[in-house]
mmCIF file of C-alpha atoms in Angstrom:
data_model
loop_
_atom_site.group_PDB
_atom_site.id
_atom_site.type_symbol
_atom_site.label_atom_id
_atom_site.label_comp_id
_atom_site.label_asym_id
_atom_site.label_seq_id
_atom_site.Cartn_x
_atom_site.Cartn_y
_atom_site.Cartn_z
ATOM 1 C CA MET A 222 -23.967 -184.112 109.909
ATOM 2 C CA ARG A 223 -24.450 -187.835 109.393
ATOM 3 C CA ASN A 224 -23.064 -187.488 105.876
ATOM 4 C CA VAL A 225 -19.765 -186.193 107.275
ATOM 5 C CA VAL A 226 -19.501 -189.173 109.632
ATOM 6 C CA LYS A 227 -20.341 -191.597 106.831
ATOM 7 C CA LYS A 228 -17.769 -189.953 104.557
ATOM 8 C CA THR A 229 -15.156 -190.185 107.314
ATOM 9 C CA TYR A 230 -15.793 -193.906 107.803
ATOM 10 C CA PHE A 231 -15.706 -194.431 104.055
ATOM 11 C CA LEU A 232 -12.382 -192.541 103.809
ATOM 12 C CA ILE A 233 -10.860 -194.697 106.552
ATOM 13 C CA PHE A 234 -12.076 -197.876 104.856
ATOM 14 C CA LEU A 235 -10.804 -196.707 101.454
ATOM 15 C CA MET A 236 -7.364 -195.862 102.837
ATOM 16 C CA LEU A 237 -7.096 -199.288 104.444
ATOM 17 C CA LEU A 238 -7.931 -201.015 101.162
ATOM 18 C CA MET A 239 -5.716 -198.925 98.883
ATOM 19 C CA THR A 240 -2.451 -198.954 100.832
ATOM 20 C CA THR A 241 0.112 -201.686 101.028
ATOM 21 C CA SER A 242 1.472 -200.615 104.392
ATOM 22 C CA LEU A 243 0.076 -198.400 107.111
ATOM 23 C CA TYR A 244 1.840 -197.035 110.151
ATOM 24 C CA SER A 245 -0.166 -195.571 112.965
ATOM 25 C CA MET A 246 1.496 -193.130 115.282
ATOM 26 C CA GLY A 247 0.320 -194.019 118.737
ATOM 27 C CA LEU A 248 -1.504 -191.460 120.805
ATOM 28 C CA ARG A 249 1.794 -190.852 122.572
ATOM 29 C CA SER A 250 2.703 -188.779 119.507
ATOM 30 C CA PHE A 251 -0.246 -186.580 120.483
ATOM 31 C CA VAL A 252 -1.211 -185.700 116.909
ATOM 32 C CA ALA A 253 -4.771 -185.086 118.122
ATOM 33 C CA LEU A 254 -3.807 -182.597 120.838
ATOM 34 C CA PRO A 255 -5.321 -179.140 120.276
ATOM 35 C CA VAL A 256 -2.711 -176.384 120.604
ATOM 36 C CA GLU A 257 -3.640 -172.693 120.520
ATOM 37 C CA GLU A 258 -1.805 -170.148 118.375
ATOM 38 C CA ASP A 259 1.773 -169.611 119.636
ATOM 39 C CA GLY A 260 1.161 -172.304 122.277
ATOM 40 C CA THR A 261 3.785 -174.940 122.987
ATOM 41 C CA VAL A 262 3.521 -178.395 124.525
ATOM 42 C CA VAL A 263 6.574 -180.499 125.391
ATOM 43 C CA ARG A 264 6.164 -184.121 126.337
ATOM 44 C CA PHE A 265 8.622 -186.796 127.440
ATOM 45 C CA LEU A 266 7.856 -190.495 127.178
ATOM 46 C CA TYR A 267 9.896 -193.282 128.739
ATOM 47 C CA GLU A 268 9.468 -196.744 127.233
ATOM 48 C CA ASN A 269 10.848 -200.044 128.460
ATOM 49 C CA THR A 270 10.625 -202.922 126.013
ATOM 50 C CA LYS A 271 11.264 -206.151 127.896
ATOM 51 C CA ASP A 272 11.411 -208.380 124.801
ATOM 52 C CA ALA A 273 14.207 -206.336 123.218
ATOM 53 C CA ASN A 274 15.681 -205.211 126.574
ATOM 54 C CA THR A 275 15.729 -201.549 125.525
ATOM 55 C CA ASP A 276 14.885 -198.303 127.281
ATOM 56 C CA THR A 277 13.923 -195.303 125.158
ATOM 57 C CA LEU A 278 13.223 -191.679 126.032
ATOM 58 C CA SER A 279 11.149 -189.859 123.404
ATOM 59 C CA THR A 280 10.849 -186.088 123.304
ATOM 60 C CA SER A 281 7.853 -184.556 121.527
ATOM 61 C CA LEU A 282 7.095 -180.906 120.863
ATOM 62 C CA ALA A 283 3.885 -179.361 119.530
ATOM 63 C CA TYR A 284 3.760 -175.728 118.433
ATOM 64 C CA GLY A 285 0.539 -173.962 117.424
ATOM 65 C CA LEU A 286 1.088 -171.985 114.224
ATOM 66 C CA SER A 287 -2.553 -170.832 114.230
ATOM 67 C CA SER A 288 -5.843 -172.005 115.678
ATOM 68 C CA ASN A 289 -6.044 -174.808 113.095
ATOM 69 C CA GLN A 290 -2.377 -175.419 112.208
ATOM 70 C CA THR A 291 0.132 -177.262 114.393
ATOM 71 C CA LEU A 292 3.748 -178.321 113.903
ATOM 72 C CA LEU A 293 4.728 -181.543 115.702
ATOM 73 C CA LEU A 294 8.323 -182.662 116.251
ATOM 74 C CA GLY A 295 9.475 -185.931 117.785
ATOM 75 C CA MET A 296 12.805 -187.603 118.491
ATOM 76 C CA PRO A 297 13.532 -190.844 120.361
ATOM 77 C CA TYR A 298 16.792 -191.507 122.197
ATOM 78 C CA ARG A 299 17.779 -195.039 123.251
ATOM 79 C CA LEU A 300 19.004 -195.053 126.844
ATOM 80 C CA SER A 301 19.981 -198.715 126.923
ATOM 81 C CA PRO A 302 21.668 -200.834 125.789
ATOM 82 C CA SER A 303 24.662 -198.585 125.343
ATOM 83 C CA GLY A 304 26.468 -198.364 122.045
ATOM 84 C CA THR A 305 26.373 -196.305 118.890
ATOM 85 C CA ASP A 306 23.359 -195.006 116.952
ATOM 86 C CA ARG A 307 21.357 -194.173 120.068
ATOM 87 C CA GLN A 308 19.573 -191.161 118.613
ATOM 88 C CA GLY A 309 16.472 -192.007 116.597
ATOM 89 C CA ASP A 310 15.213 -190.302 113.466
ATOM 90 C CA VAL A 311 13.529 -186.902 113.798
ATOM 91 C CA SER A 312 9.847 -186.792 112.859
ATOM 92 C CA VAL A 313 8.449 -183.479 111.578
ATOM 93 C CA LEU A 314 4.685 -183.462 111.111
ATOM 94 C CA TYR A 315 2.266 -180.703 110.116
ATOM 95 C CA ARG A 316 -1.417 -180.907 111.097
ATOM 96 C CA HIS A 317 -4.150 -178.797 109.535
ATOM 97 C CA ILE A 318 -7.673 -178.966 111.005
ATOM 98 C CA VAL A 319 -10.008 -178.950 107.976
ATOM 99 C CA TRP A 320 -13.309 -179.518 109.798
ATOM 100 C CA GLN A 321 -14.416 -178.857 113.366
ATOM 101 C CA LYS A 322 -17.793 -178.834 115.057
ATOM 102 C CA ASP A 323 -17.957 -177.709 118.663
ATOM 103 C CA SER A 324 -20.930 -178.193 120.961
ATOM 104 C CA PHE A 325 -21.636 -177.531 124.618
ATOM 105 C CA SER A 326 -20.680 -181.095 125.613
ATOM 106 C CA GLY A 327 -17.779 -181.772 123.247
ATOM 107 C CA THR A 328 -16.192 -181.457 119.849
ATOM 108 C CA LYS A 329 -15.532 -183.321 116.623
ATOM 109 C CA ARG A 330 -12.651 -182.461 114.328
ATOM 110 C CA LEU A 331 -10.765 -183.824 111.348
ATOM 111 C CA GLY A 332 -7.172 -182.892 110.617
ATOM 112 C CA LEU A 333 -4.891 -183.682 107.697
ATOM 113 C CA LEU A 334 -1.306 -184.727 108.430
ATOM 114 C CA GLY A 335 1.833 -184.354 106.321
ATOM 115 C CA GLY A 336 5.495 -184.512 107.154
ATOM 116 C CA VAL A 337 8.899 -186.114 106.857
ATOM 117 C CA ILE A 338 11.199 -188.442 108.758
ATOM 118 C CA VAL A 339 14.707 -186.967 108.844
ATOM 119 C CA PRO A 340 17.346 -189.648 109.455
ATOM 120 C CA THR A 341 20.039 -188.921 112.028
ATOM 121 C CA ASP A 342 22.310 -191.600 110.585
ATOM 122 C CA ASN A 343 23.656 -191.896 107.022
ATOM 123 C CA GLU A 344 22.661 -195.577 106.902
ATOM 124 C CA ARG A 345 18.932 -194.823 107.273
ATOM 125 C CA ASP A 346 16.654 -193.340 104.607
ATOM 126 C CA ALA A 347 14.374 -190.336 104.799
ATOM 127 C CA ALA A 348 10.626 -190.845 104.427
ATOM 128 C CA VAL A 349 7.503 -188.792 103.760
ATOM 129 C CA GLN A 350 4.292 -189.168 105.741
ATOM 130 C CA ALA A 351 0.664 -188.336 104.993
ATOM 131 C CA GLY A 352 -2.599 -189.150 106.727
ATOM 132 C CA PHE A 353 -5.325 -187.801 108.942
ATOM 133 C CA VAL A 354 -6.481 -187.633 112.547
ATOM 134 C CA TYR A 355 -10.115 -187.639 113.677
ATOM 135 C CA THR A 356 -11.171 -186.673 117.203
ATOM 136 C CA TYR A 357 -14.548 -187.241 118.823
ATOM 137 C CA PHE A 358 -14.871 -185.803 122.323
ATOM 138 C CA LYS A 359 -18.099 -185.790 124.331
ATOM 139 C CA ASP A 360 -18.457 -185.206 128.074
ATOM 140 C CA LYS A 361 -15.619 -187.267 129.607
ATOM 141 C CA ASN A 362 -15.102 -189.637 126.668
ATOM 142 C CA GLU A 363 -12.655 -189.135 123.823
ATOM 143 C CA LEU A 364 -11.865 -191.167 120.723
ATOM 144 C CA ASP A 365 -8.829 -190.298 118.595
ATOM 145 C CA VAL A 366 -8.168 -192.119 115.336
ATOM 146 C CA ASP A 367 -5.019 -191.372 113.407
ATOM 147 C CA ILE A 368 -3.822 -193.083 110.257
ATOM 148 C CA LEU A 369 -0.464 -192.189 108.795
ATOM 149 C CA TYR A 370 1.007 -193.580 105.589
ATOM 150 C CA GLN A 371 4.802 -193.562 105.362
ATOM 151 C CA GLU A 372 6.883 -194.029 102.221
ATOM 152 C CA GLY A 373 10.672 -194.121 102.094
ATOM 153 C CA LEU A 374 12.568 -191.856 99.734
#
């Protein structure tokens, strides 16, 4: 058990050292959310950024392909300021749980992530994404760590 935790920490450290740029999807992307087979979760997120004076509404969808496979879709839409190019790029992400240990008081699981960014405007480039998400849940406490590497095409 301790070897798995040590290997996980080592993998995180190794990824941080070997990459030139890392992008973490905030927990608002809910990549750690467990979704049962044929289950669906839809989530809306409103963001107000005072520095840039923008309001954004993000729509996220999670669909459970199986008990350990989930498809995650996300798309932001800029509400203000008005103008063109208000729709953000579509994010399509696949999560596969490769390790899970459940106990009476909680769970631990590790999932691999892979996906693409599909541009909604001809001036933006597509990108591929790869990474992992680790969840530690015990009693009322939860820790979710997700690291996602993104490379433009």
